[in-house]
Coordinates of N, CA and C in Angstrom, one line a residue:
M831 N 0.8 -1.2 0.0 CA 0.0 0.0 0.0 C 0.9 1.2 0.0
S832 N 0.6 2.2 -0.9 CA 1.4 3.4 -1.0 C 0.6 4.6 -0.4
V833 N 1.2 5.2 0.6 CA 0.6 6.3 1.2 C 1.4 7.6 0.9
T834 N 0.8 8.6 0.5 CA 1.5 9.9 0.2 C 1.2 10.9 1.3
T835 N 2.3 11.4 1.9 CA 2.2 12.4 2.9 C 3.2 13.5 2.7
L836 N 2.7 14.7 2.7 CA 3.6 15.9 2.5 C 3.5 16.7 3.8
H837 N 4.6 17.2 4.3 CA 4.7 18.0 5.5 C 5.0 19.4 5.1
R838 N 4.2 20.4 5.5 CA 4.3 21.8 5.2 C 4.6 22.0 3.7
P839 N 3.8 21.5 2.8 CA 4.0 21.6 1.4 C 3.7 23.0 0.9
A840 N 4.3 23.5 -0.2 CA 3.9 24.6 -0.9 C 2.5 24.4 -1.4
H841 N 1.7 25.4 -1.6 CA 0.3 25.2 -2.1 C 0.3 24.5 -3.4
R842 N 1.2 24.7 -4.3 CA 1.2 24.1 -5.6 C 1.5 22.6 -5.5
D843 N 2.4 22.2 -4.5 CA 2.7 20.8 -4.3 C 1.5 20.1 -3.6
A844 N 0.8 20.8 -2.7 CA -0.4 20.2 -2.1 C -1.4 20.0 -3.2
L845 N -1.6 21.0 -4.1 CA -2.6 20.9 -5.1 C -2.3 19.7 -6.0
A846 N -1.0 19.4 -6.4 CA -0.7 18.3 -7.2 C -1.0 17.0 -6.5
A847 N -0.7 16.9 -5.2 CA -1.0 15.7 -4.4 C -2.5 15.5 -4.3
L848 N -3.3 16.5 -4.1 CA -4.7 16.4 -4.0 C -5.3 15.9 -5.4
S849 N -4.9 16.5 -6.5 CA -5.5 16.2 -7.8 C -5.2 14.7 -8.1
A850 N -3.9 14.3 -7.8 CA -3.6 12.9 -8.1 C -4.4 11.9 -7.2
A851 N -4.6 12.3 -5.9 CA -5.4 11.5 -5.0 C -6.9 11.4 -5.5
F852 N -7.4 12.5 -5.9 CA -8.8 12.5 -6.4 C -8.9 11.5 -7.6
D853 N -7.9 11.6 -8.5 CA -7.9 10.7 -9.7 C -7.8 9.2 -9.3
R854 N -7.1 8.9 -8.3 CA -6.9 7.6 -7.8 C -8.0 7.1 -6.9
G855 N -8.9 8.0 -6.5 CA -10.0 7.5 -5.7 C -9.6 7.2 -4.2
E856 N -8.7 8.1 -3.7 CA -8.1 7.8 -2.4 C -8.8 8.7 -1.3
L857 N -8.7 8.4 -0.1 CA -9.1 9.2 1.0 C -8.0 10.2 1.3
V858 N -8.4 11.5 1.5 CA -7.5 12.5 1.6 C -7.7 13.3 3.0
T859 N -6.6 13.6 3.7 CA -6.7 14.5 4.8 C -5.8 15.7 4.6
V860 N -6.3 16.9 5.0 CA -5.5 18.1 4.9 C -5.6 18.8 6.2
F861 N -4.5 19.1 6.8 CA -4.5 19.8 8.1 C -3.8 21.1 7.9
G862 N -4.4 22.2 8.4 CA -3.7 23.5 8.3 C -4.7 24.6 8.8
R863 N -4.2 25.9 8.6 CA -5.0 27.0 9.0 C -5.9 27.4 7.8
C864 N -7.2 27.5 8.1 CA -8.1 27.7 7.0 C -9.4 28.5 7.4
T865 N -10.1 28.9 6.5 CA -11.5 29.4 6.7 C -12.4 28.4 6.0
V866 N -13.7 28.4 6.4 CA -14.7 27.5 5.9 C -15.9 28.3 5.6
E867 N -16.4 28.1 4.3 CA -17.7 28.8 3.9 C -18.6 27.7 3.4
Y868 N -19.9 27.7 3.8 CA -20.9 26.8 3.3 C -22.0 27.6 2.7
D869 N -22.5 27.2 1.6 CA -23.7 27.9 1.0 C -24.6 26.8 0.4
G870 N -25.8 26.8 0.7 CA -26.8 25.8 0.2 C -28.1 25.9 0.9
R871 N -28.5 24.9 1.6 CA -29.8 25.0 2.3 C -29.8 26.1 3.4
A872 N -28.6 26.5 3.8 CA -28.4 27.6 4.7 C -27.0 28.2 4.3
S873 N -26.5 29.1 5.1 CA -25.2 29.6 4.9 C -24.5 29.7 6.2
S874 N -23.2 29.4 6.2 CA -22.4 29.5 7.4 C -21.0 29.9 7.1
S875 N -20.3 30.4 8.1 CA -18.9 30.9 7.9 C -18.1 30.7 9.1
L876 N -16.9 30.1 8.9 CA -15.9 29.9 10.0 C -14.7 30.7 9.7
G877 N -14.3 31.5 10.7 CA -13.1 32.3 10.5 C -11.8 31.5 10.6
P878 N -10.6 32.1 10.5 CA -9.4 31.4 10.5 C -9.2 30.5 11.7
G879 N -8.7 29.3 11.5 CA -8.5 28.4 12.6 C -7.8 27.1 12.0
D880 N -7.1 26.4 12.9 CA -6.4 25.2 12.5 C -7.4 24.0 12.6
R881 N -7.6 23.4 11.4 CA -8.7 22.4 11.3 C -8.2 21.2 10.4
L882 N -8.9 20.1 10.6 CA -8.6 18.9 9.8 C -9.7 18.7 8.8
L883 N -9.4 18.7 7.5 CA -10.3 18.4 6.4 C -10.2 17.0 5.9
I884 N -11.2 16.2 5.9 CA -11.2 14.8 5.4 C -12.1 14.7 4.2
L885 N -11.5 14.2 3.1 CA -12.2 14.1 1.8 C -12.3 12.6 1.4
K886 N -13.5 12.0 1.3 CA -13.6 10.6 1.0 C -13.9 10.4 -0.4
P887 N -13.5 9.3 -1.0 CA -13.8 9.1 -2.4 C -15.3 9.0 -2.8
D888 N -16.2 8.8 -1.8 CA -17.6 8.7 -2.1 C -18.2 10.1 -2.1
G889 N -17.4 11.2 -2.0 CA -17.9 12.5 -2.0 C -18.1 13.2 -0.7
T890 N -18.0 12.4 0.4 CA -18.1 13.0 1.7 C -17.0 13.9 2.1
A891 N -17.3 15.1 2.7 CA -16.3 16.0 3.1 C -16.6 16.3 4.6
L892 N -15.6 16.3 5.5 CA -15.8 16.6 6.9 C -14.7 17.6 7.4
V893 N -15.2 18.6 8.1 CA -14.2 19.6 8.7 C -14.3 19.4 10.2
H894 N -13.1 19.0 10.8 CA -13.0 18.7 12.2 C -12.2 19.8 12.9
T895 N -12.6 20.1 14.2 CA -11.7 20.9 15.1 C -11.2 19.9 16.2
D896 N -10.7 20.5 17.3 CA -10.2 19.7 18.4 C -11.3 19.4 19.4
E897 N -12.6 19.6 19.0 CA -13.7 19.3 19.9 C -14.7 18.5 19.2
Q898 N -15.4 17.7 20.0 CA -16.6 16.9 19.6 C -16.3 15.8 18.6
R899 N -17.2 14.8 18.5 CA -16.9 13.7 17.6 C -17.5 14.0 16.2
T900 N -18.4 15.0 16.1 CA -19.1 15.3 14.9 C -18.3 16.5 14.2
P901 N -18.3 16.6 12.9 CA -17.6 17.7 12.3 C -18.4 19.0 12.5
V902 N -17.6 20.2 12.3 CA -18.2 21.5 12.4 C -19.0 21.8 11.1
N903 N -18.6 21.2 10.1 CA -19.3 21.3 8.8 C -19.0 20.1 7.9
W904 N -19.8 19.9 6.9 CA -19.6 18.7 6.1 C -20.4 18.8 4.8
Q905 N -20.1 17.8 3.9 CA -20.9 17.6 2.7 C -21.1 16.1 2.7
P906 N -22.3 15.7 2.2 CA -22.7 14.2 2.2 C -22.1 13.5 1.0
P907 N -22.2 12.2 1.0 CA -21.7 11.4 -0.1 C -22.4 11.9 -1.4
G908 N -21.8 11.8 -2.5 CA -22.3 12.2 -3.8 C -21.8 13.6 -4.2
S909 N -21.1 14.2 -3.3 CA -20.5 15.5 -3.7 C -19.3 15.3 -4.5
E910 N -18.8 16.4 -5.2 CA -17.6 16.3 -6.0 C -16.5 17.2 -5.5
H911 N -15.3 16.7 -5.3 CA -14.2 17.5 -4.7 C -13.3 18.1 -5.8
R912 N -12.9 19.3 -5.6 CA -12.0 20.0 -6.5 C -11.0 20.8 -5.7
A913 N -9.9 21.1 -6.3 CA -8.9 21.9 -5.6 C -8.2 22.8 -6.6
A914 N -7.8 24.0 -6.1 CA -7.1 25.0 -6.9 C -6.3 25.9 -6.0
V915 N -5.4 26.7 -6.6 CA -4.7 27.7 -5.9 C -5.1 29.0 -6.4
R916 N -5.7 29.8 -5.5 CA -6.2 31.1 -5.9 C -5.8 32.2 -4.9
D917 N -5.3 33.3 -5.3 CA -4.9 34.4 -4.4 C -4.0 34.0 -3.3
G918 N -3.1 33.1 -3.6 CA -2.1 32.7 -2.6 C -2.6 31.7 -1.6
R919 N -3.8 31.1 -1.8 CA -4.4 30.2 -0.9 C -4.7 28.9 -1.6
L920 N -4.6 27.8 -0.9 CA -5.1 26.5 -1.4 C -6.6 26.4 -1.2
R921 N -7.4 26.3 -2.2 CA -8.8 26.3 -2.1 C -9.3 24.8 -2.5
V922 N -10.1 24.3 -1.5 CA -10.7 23.0 -1.7 C -12.2 23.1 -1.7
R923 N -12.9 22.7 -2.7 CA -14.3 22.8 -2.8 C -15.0 21.5 -2.9
S924 N -16.1 21.3 -2.2 CA -16.9 20.1 -2.3 C -18.3 20.5 -2.7
E925 N -18.8 20.1 -3.9 CA -20.0 20.6 -4.4 C -21.0 19.4 -4.7
R926 N -22.3 19.7 -4.6 CA -23.3 18.8 -5.1 C -24.4 19.6 -5.7
E927 N -25.2 19.0 -6.6 CA -26.2 19.7 -7.4 C -27.6 19.6 -6.8
N928 N -27.9 18.5 -6.2 CA -29.3 18.3 -5.7 C -29.3 17.8 -4.3
P929 N -29.5 18.7 -3.3 CA -29.7 20.2 -3.5 C -28.4 20.9 -3.8
D930 N -28.5 22.1 -4.4 CA -27.3 22.8 -4.7 C -26.6 23.4 -3.5
E931 N -25.4 22.9 -3.2 CA -24.7 23.4 -2.0 C -23.2 23.2 -2.2
T932 N -22.5 24.1 -1.6 CA -21.0 24.1 -1.7 C -20.3 24.3 -0.4
L933 N -19.3 23.5 -0.1 CA -18.4 23.7 1.0 C -17.1 24.1 0.5
D934 N -16.6 25.3 0.9 CA -15.4 25.9 0.4 C -14.4 26.1 1.5
V935 N -13.3 25.4 1.5 CA -12.3 25.5 2.5 C -11.0 26.1 1.9
R936 N -10.6 27.2 2.5 CA -9.4 27.9 1.9 C -8.3 27.9 3.0
F937 N -7.2 27.4 2.6 CA -6.0 27.2 3.5 C -5.0 28.3 3.2
D938 N -4.7 29.1 4.3 CA -3.6 30.0 4.2 C -2.3 29.3 4.4
R939 N -2.3 28.2 5.2 CA -1.1 27.5 5.5 C -1.5 26.0 5.6
V940 N -0.7 25.1 5.0 CA -1.0 23.7 5.0 C 0.2 23.0 5.8
E941 N -0.2 22.4 6.8 CA 0.8 21.7 7.6 C 1.0 20.2 7.1
Q942 N 0.0 19.6 6.7 CA 0.1 18.2 6.2 C -1.0 17.8 5.2
V943 N -0.6 17.1 4.2 CA -1.5 16.5 3.3 C -1.2 15.0 3.2
S944 N -2.2 14.2 3.3 CA -2.0 12.7 3.2 C -3.1 12.1 2.3
A945 N -2.6 11.2 1.4 CA -3.5 10.5 0.5 C -3.4 9.0 0.9
L946 N -4.6 8.5 1.2 CA -4.6 7.1 1.8 C -5.5 6.2 0.9
P947 N -4.9 5.1 0.3 CA -5.7 4.2 -0.4 C -6.5 3.2 0.5
V948 N -7.5 3.7 1.2 CA -8.2 2.9 2.2 C -9.0 1.8 1.5
T949 N -8.9 0.6 2.0 CA -9.7 -0.5 1.4 C -10.3 -1.3 2.6
G950 N -11.0 -2.3 2.2 CA -11.6 -3.2 3.3 C -13.1 -3.2 3.1
G951 N -13.7 -4.0 4.0 CA -15.2 -4.2 4.0 C -15.9 -3.0 4.3
R952 N -17.1 -2.8 3.7 CA -18.0 -1.7 4.0 C -19.1 -2.0 4.9
T953 N -19.1 -3.2 5.5 CA -20.1 -3.5 6.5 C -19.4 -3.7 7.8
V954 N -20.2 -3.5 8.9 CA -19.7 -3.7 10.2 C -20.5 -4.8 10.9
D955 N -19.8 -5.8 11.4 CA -20.5 -6.9 12.1 C -20.7 -6.4 13.5
V956 N -22.0 -6.3 13.9 CA -22.4 -5.8 15.2 C -22.7 -7.0 16.1
Y957 N -22.0 -7.2 17.2 CA -22.3 -8.4 18.0 C -22.8 -7.9 19.4
G958 N -23.7 -8.7 20.0 CA -24.1 -8.4 21.3 C -24.9 -7.1 21.4
S959 N -25.8 -6.8 20.4 CA -26.6 -5.6 20.5 C -27.8 -5.9 21.3
E960 N -28.6 -4.9 21.7 CA -29.8 -5.1 22.4 C -30.8 -5.9 21.6
E961 N -30.8 -5.7 20.3 CA -31.7 -6.6 19.5 C -31.3 -8.0 19.6
D962 N -30.0 -8.3 19.6 CA -29.6 -9.7 19.8 C -30.1 -10.2 21.2
L963 N -30.0 -9.4 22.2 CA -30.5 -9.7 23.6 C -32.0 -10.0 23.5
R964 N -32.7 -9.1 22.8 CA -34.2 -9.3 22.7 C -34.5 -10.6 22.1
Q965 N -33.8 -11.0 21.0 CA -34.1 -12.3 20.3 C -33.8 -13.4 21.3
R966 N -32.7 -13.3 22.0 CA -32.4 -14.3 23.0 C -33.5 -14.5 24.0
I967 N -34.0 -13.4 24.5 CA -35.1 -13.5 25.5 C -36.4 -14.1 24.8
L968 N -36.7 -13.7 23.6 CA -37.9 -14.2 23.0 C -37.8 -15.7 22.7
E969 N -36.6 -16.2 22.4 CA -36.3 -17.6 22.1 C -36.3 -18.4 23.4
N970 N -35.9 -17.8 24.5 CA -35.7 -18.5 25.7 C -36.3 -17.6 26.9
P971 N -37.6 -17.4 27.0 CA -38.1 -16.5 28.0 C -37.8 -16.9 29.4
E972 N -37.4 -18.2 29.7 CA -37.0 -18.7 31.0 C -35.8 -17.9 31.5
L973 N -35.1 -17.2 30.6 CA -33.9 -16.4 31.1 C -34.4 -15.3 32.0
V974 N -35.6 -14.8 31.7 CA -36.1 -13.7 32.6 C -36.6 -14.3 33.9
E975 N -37.4 -15.3 33.9 CA -37.8 -16.1 35.0 C -38.7 -17.2 34.6
P976 N -38.7 -18.3 35.4 CA -39.6 -19.4 35.0 C -41.0 -19.0 34.9
G977 N -41.7 -19.4 33.7 CA -43.1 -19.1 33.5 C -43.3 -17.8 32.8
F978 N -42.3 -17.0 32.5 CA -42.5 -15.7 31.8 C -42.9 -16.0 30.4
E979 N -43.9 -15.3 29.9 CA -44.4 -15.5 28.5 C -44.4 -14.1 27.8
P980 N -43.6 -13.9 26.9 CA -43.6 -12.6 26.1 C -44.9 -12.5 25.3
A981 N -45.4 -11.3 25.3 CA -46.7 -11.0 24.5 C -46.4 -10.0 23.4
A982 N -45.5 -9.1 23.6 CA -45.2 -8.1 22.6 C -43.9 -7.4 22.8
T983 N -43.3 -6.9 21.7 CA -42.1 -6.1 21.7 C -42.4 -4.7 21.3
E984 N -41.7 -3.7 21.9 CA -41.9 -2.3 21.5 C -43.3 -1.9 21.8
R985 N -43.9 -2.4 22.9 CA -45.3 -2.0 23.3 C -45.3 -0.6 23.8
E986 N -46.2 0.2 23.1 CA -46.2 1.6 23.5 C -46.9 1.9 24.8
T987 N -46.3 2.8 25.5 CA -46.9 3.3 26.8 C -46.7 4.9 26.8
A988 N -47.3 5.5 27.7 CA -47.2 7.0 27.8 C -45.8 7.4 28.0
A989 N -44.9 6.5 28.6 CA -43.5 6.8 28.8 C -42.6 6.4 27.7
G990 N -43.1 5.8 26.7 CA -42.3 5.3 25.6 C -42.5 3.8 25.4
P991 N -41.8 3.2 24.3 CA -42.0 1.8 24.0 C -41.3 0.9 25.0
V992 N -41.9 -0.2 25.4 CA -41.3 -1.2 26.3 C -40.6 -2.2 25.4
D993 N -39.4 -2.6 25.8 CA -38.6 -3.5 25.0 C -39.4 -4.9 24.8
V994 N -39.7 -5.5 25.9 CA -40.5 -6.7 25.9 C -41.6 -6.6 27.0
F995 N -42.8 -6.9 26.5 CA -44.0 -6.9 27.5 C -44.5 -8.3 27.5
G996 N -44.8 -8.8 28.7 CA -45.4 -10.2 28.8 C -46.1 -10.4 30.2
H997 N -46.3 -11.6 30.5 CA -46.9 -11.9 31.8 C -46.1 -13.0 32.5
D998 N -46.2 -13.0 33.9 CA -45.5 -14.0 34.6 C -46.4 -15.2 34.8
D999 N -46.0 -16.2 35.6 CA -46.8 -17.4 35.7 C -48.0 -17.3 36.5
E1000 N -48.3 -16.1 37.1 CA -49.5 -15.8 37.7 C -50.4 -14.9 36.9
G1001 N -50.0 -14.6 35.7 CA -50.8 -13.7 34.8 C -50.6 -12.3 35.0
R1002 N -49.7 -11.8 35.9 CA -49.4 -10.4 36.1 C -48.6 -9.8 34.9
P1003 N -48.9 -8.6 34.5 CA -48.1 -7.9 33.5 C -46.7 -7.7 33.9
V1004 N -45.8 -7.9 33.0 CA -44.4 -7.7 33.3 C -43.7 -6.8 32.2
V1005 N -43.1 -5.7 32.6 CA -42.3 -4.9 31.7 C -40.9 -5.3 31.8
V1006 N -40.3 -5.6 30.7 CA -38.8 -6.0 30.6 C -38.1 -5.0 29.9
E1007 N -37.1 -4.4 30.5 CA -36.2 -3.4 29.9 C -34.9 -4.1 29.7
L1008 N -34.3 -4.0 28.4 CA -33.1 -4.7 28.1 C -31.9 -3.7 27.9
K1009 N -30.8 -4.1 28.5 CA -29.6 -3.3 28.3 C -28.4 -4.3 28.1
R1010 N -27.6 -3.9 27.1 CA -26.5 -4.8 26.7 C -25.3 -4.7 27.5
R1011 N -25.2 -3.7 28.4 CA -24.0 -3.4 29.2 C -24.4 -3.2 30.7
R1012 N -23.4 -3.1 31.5 CA -23.6 -2.7 32.9 C -24.2 -1.3 32.9
V1013 N -25.3 -1.2 33.7 CA -26.0 0.1 33.7 C -26.1 0.7 35.1
G1014 N -26.5 2.0 35.2 CA -26.6 2.7 36.5 C -28.0 3.1 36.8
P1015 N -28.2 4.1 37.6 CA -29.5 4.5 38.1 C -30.4 5.0 37.0
D1016 N -29.9 5.5 35.9 CA -30.8 6.0 34.8 C -31.6 4.9 34.3
A1017 N -31.1 3.7 34.1 CA -31.8 2.5 33.6 C -32.9 2.1 34.6
A1018 N -32.6 2.2 35.9 CA -33.6 1.8 36.9 C -34.8 2.9 36.8
G1019 N -34.4 4.1 36.7 CA -35.5 5.1 36.6 C -36.3 5.0 35.3
Q1020 N -35.7 4.6 34.2 CA -36.4 4.4 33.0 C -37.4 3.2 33.1
L1021 N -37.0 2.1 33.7 CA -37.9 1.0 33.9 C -39.0 1.4 34.8
G1022 N -38.7 2.2 35.9 CA -39.8 2.6 36.8 C -40.8 3.5 36.1
R1023 N -40.4 4.3 35.1 CA -41.4 5.1 34.4 C -42.3 4.3 33.5
Y1024 N -41.7 3.3 32.9 CA -42.5 2.3 32.1 C -43.6 1.6 32.9
V1025 N -43.1 1.1 34.1 CA -44.1 0.4 35.0 C -45.2 1.3 35.4
E1026 N -44.8 2.6 35.8 CA -45.8 3.5 36.3 C -46.8 3.9 35.1
A1027 N -46.3 4.0 33.9 CA -47.2 4.4 32.8 C -48.1 3.2 32.5
L1028 N -47.6 2.0 32.5 CA -48.5 0.8 32.3 C -49.5 0.6 33.4
A1029 N -49.1 0.9 34.6 CA -50.0 0.7 35.7 C -51.2 1.6 35.6
R1030 N -51.1 2.7 34.9 CA -52.2 3.6 34.7 C -53.2 3.1 33.6
E1031 N -52.7 2.1 32.9 CA -53.6 1.6 31.8 C -54.4 0.4 32.3
V1032 N -53.9 -0.4 33.2 CA -54.5 -1.6 33.6 C -55.6 -1.3 34.7
P1033 N -56.5 -2.2 35.0 CA -57.5 -2.0 36.0 C -56.9 -1.9 37.4
D1034 N -57.6 -1.2 38.3 CA -57.1 -1.0 39.6 C -56.9 -2.3 40.3
G1035 N -55.9 -2.4 41.1 CA -55.6 -3.6 41.8 C -54.7 -4.6 41.1
V1036 N -54.4 -4.4 39.8 CA -53.5 -5.2 39.0 C -52.1 -4.8 39.2
D1037 N -51.2 -5.7 39.7 CA -49.8 -5.4 40.0 C -49.0 -5.5 38.7
V1038 N -48.4 -4.4 38.3 CA -47.4 -4.4 37.2 C -46.0 -4.6 37.7
R1039 N -45.3 -5.6 37.2 CA -44.0 -5.9 37.6 C -43.0 -5.3 36.6
G1040 N -41.8 -5.0 37.0 CA -40.7 -4.6 36.2 C -39.4 -5.3 36.4
I1041 N -38.8 -5.7 35.3 CA -37.5 -6.5 35.4 C -36.5 -5.9 34.4
L1042 N -35.4 -5.5 35.0 CA -34.3 -5.0 34.2 C -33.3 -6.1 33.8
V1043 N -33.2 -6.4 32.6 CA -32.3 -7.5 32.1 C -31.0 -6.8 31.6
A1044 N -29.9 -7.0 32.3 CA -28.7 -6.5 31.9 C -27.5 -7.3 32.5
P1045 N -26.3 -7.3 31.9 CA -25.3 -8.1 32.4 C -25.0 -7.8 33.9
S1046 N -25.1 -6.5 34.3 CA -24.8 -6.2 35.7 C -25.3 -4.7 35.9
V1047 N -25.5 -4.4 37.2 CA -25.9 -3.0 37.5 C -25.0 -2.5 38.6
T1048 N -25.0 -1.1 38.7 CA -24.2 -0.5 39.8 C -25.0 -0.7 41.1
D1049 N -24.2 -0.4 42.2 CA -24.9 -0.5 43.5 C -26.0 0.4 43.7
R1050 N -25.9 1.6 43.1 CA -27.0 2.6 43.3 C -28.2 2.2 42.4
A1051 N -27.9 1.6 41.3 CA -29.1 1.1 40.5 C -29.8 0.0 41.2
R1052 N -29.0 -0.9 41.9 CA -29.7 -2.0 42.6 C -30.5 -1.4 43.8
E1053 N -30.0 -0.4 44.4 CA -30.8 0.3 45.5 C -32.1 0.9 45.0
L1054 N -32.0 1.6 43.8 CA -33.2 2.2 43.3 C -34.2 1.1 42.8
L1055 N -33.7 0.0 42.2 CA -34.6 -1.0 41.8 C -35.4 -1.6 43.1
A1056 N -34.7 -1.8 44.2 CA -35.3 -2.3 45.3 C -36.3 -1.4 45.9
E1057 N -36.0 -0.1 45.9 CA -36.9 1.0 46.4 C -38.2 1.0 45.6
K1058 N -38.1 0.7 44.3 CA -39.3 0.8 43.5 C -40.0 -0.6 43.3
G1059 N -39.4 -1.6 44.0 CA -40.0 -2.9 43.9 C -39.8 -3.6 42.5
L1060 N -38.7 -3.2 41.9 CA -38.3 -3.8 40.6 C -37.2 -4.8 40.8
A1061 N -37.0 -5.6 39.7 CA -36.0 -6.7 39.8 C -34.9 -6.5 38.7
H1062 N -33.8 -7.2 39.0 CA -32.7 -7.2 38.0 C -32.4 -8.7 37.7
V1063 N -32.2 -9.0 36.5 CA -31.8 -10.4 36.0 C -30.6 -10.2 35.2
A1064 N -29.5 -10.9 35.5 CA -28.3 -10.8 34.8 C -28.3 -11.7 33.6
V1065 N -28.3 -11.2 32.4 CA -28.2 -11.9 31.2 C -27.3 -11.2 30.2
E1066 N -26.4 -12.0 29.6 CA -25.4 -11.4 28.6 C -26.0 -11.5 27.2
P1067 N -25.8 -10.5 26.4 CA -26.2 -10.7 25.0 C -25.4 -11.8 24.4
P1068 N -26.0 -12.5 23.3 CA -25.2 -13.5 22.7 C -24.0 -13.0 22.0
A1069 N -23.0 -13.9 21.9 CA -21.7 -13.6 21.4 C -21.8 -13.2 19.9
G1070 N -22.7 -13.8 19.1 CA -22.8 -13.6 17.7 C -24.0 -12.7 17.4
G1071 N -23.9 -12.0 16.3 CA -25.0 -11.1 16.0 C -25.2 -10.9 14.5
S1072 N -25.9 -9.9 14.1 CA -26.2 -9.7 12.7 C -25.3 -8.7 12.1
A1073 N -25.0 -8.7 10.8 CA -24.2 -7.7 10.1 C -25.1 -6.6 9.8
A1074 N -24.6 -5.4 10.0 CA -25.3 -4.2 9.6 C -24.4 -3.3 8.7
A1075 N -25.0 -2.8 7.7 CA -24.2 -2.0 6.8 C -23.9 -0.7 7.4
A1076 N -22.7 -0.2 7.2 CA -22.2 1.0 7.7 C -22.9 2.2 6.9
G1077 N -23.4 3.1 7.6 CA -24.1 4.2 7.0 C -23.8 5.6 7.6
E1078 N -24.7 6.6 7.3 CA -24.5 7.9 7.8 C -24.8 7.9 9.3
P1079 N -24.0 8.6 10.2 CA -24.4 8.6 11.6 C -25.7 9.4 11.8
S1080 N -26.5 8.8 12.7 CA -27.8 9.4 12.9 C -27.8 10.8 13.4
S1081 N -26.6 11.2 14.0 CA -26.6 12.6 14.5 C -26.1 13.6 13.4
A1082 N -25.9 13.2 12.2 CA -25.4 14.1 11.2 C -26.0 13.8 9.8
T1083 N -27.3 13.6 9.8 CA -28.0 13.4 8.5 C -27.9 14.7 7.7
E1084 N -28.2 14.6 6.4 CA -28.0 15.8 5.6 C -29.1 16.9 5.9
D1085 N -30.1 16.6 6.6 CA -31.1 17.6 6.9 C -30.9 18.2 8.3
D1086 N -29.8 17.9 9.0 CA -29.6 18.5 10.3 C -29.1 19.9 10.1
E1087 N -29.3 20.7 11.2 CA -28.9 22.1 11.1 C -27.4 22.2 11.1
R1088 N -26.9 23.1 10.3 CA -25.4 23.3 10.2 C -25.0 24.3 11.2

């Protein structure tokens, strides 16, 4: 694998490296002092600052600072990258036509340019998810407790959807909240809200039970469960899971505010 990296290149050298990388379909990173302008569904402007620009061969463009996991500005897949040197600055543009929008990054100083021939699978195998745990419970309800019978998943309540709803061996309604990892008091509070919401739906005198299914809970969570009359059952998600295609992060869809 051949990786191209230039340290503090002249703008013309950086331009040549970018143009060649675009032609080869490589992932590109550019770090340096720049301004950022966006025009499209809205308009935004970022003054001079040291930032990291990532350009992917699928048209994605991401501008990162030293904070947060999400970029301060971006273009979605399907955009087209171009570079030029204008007025003594390296100008990198990412454009798309539908909708019409442009991300314009102008570098006064370039500290590093890298072109990376990234390869590999485009799917992510997700193991031990809450959905895997749900399927395990549905296939083997005895993991919750002997006699438990699931009746519905994602059952709506005024407090939100219940992961698994069912009845115990005495016919009492049971709310089951699933967590794939060790959890704290927030999970206990969430289960309590579901139980309270469901209790308002059933006839007076019917006892609604709540069970938190998770590998483990903190001491404080255990105390809150006991205070609310709720239970915890330790169950691990299965080791194998389903493959999920890697896609756009839910926190940064193209319709989010810039």
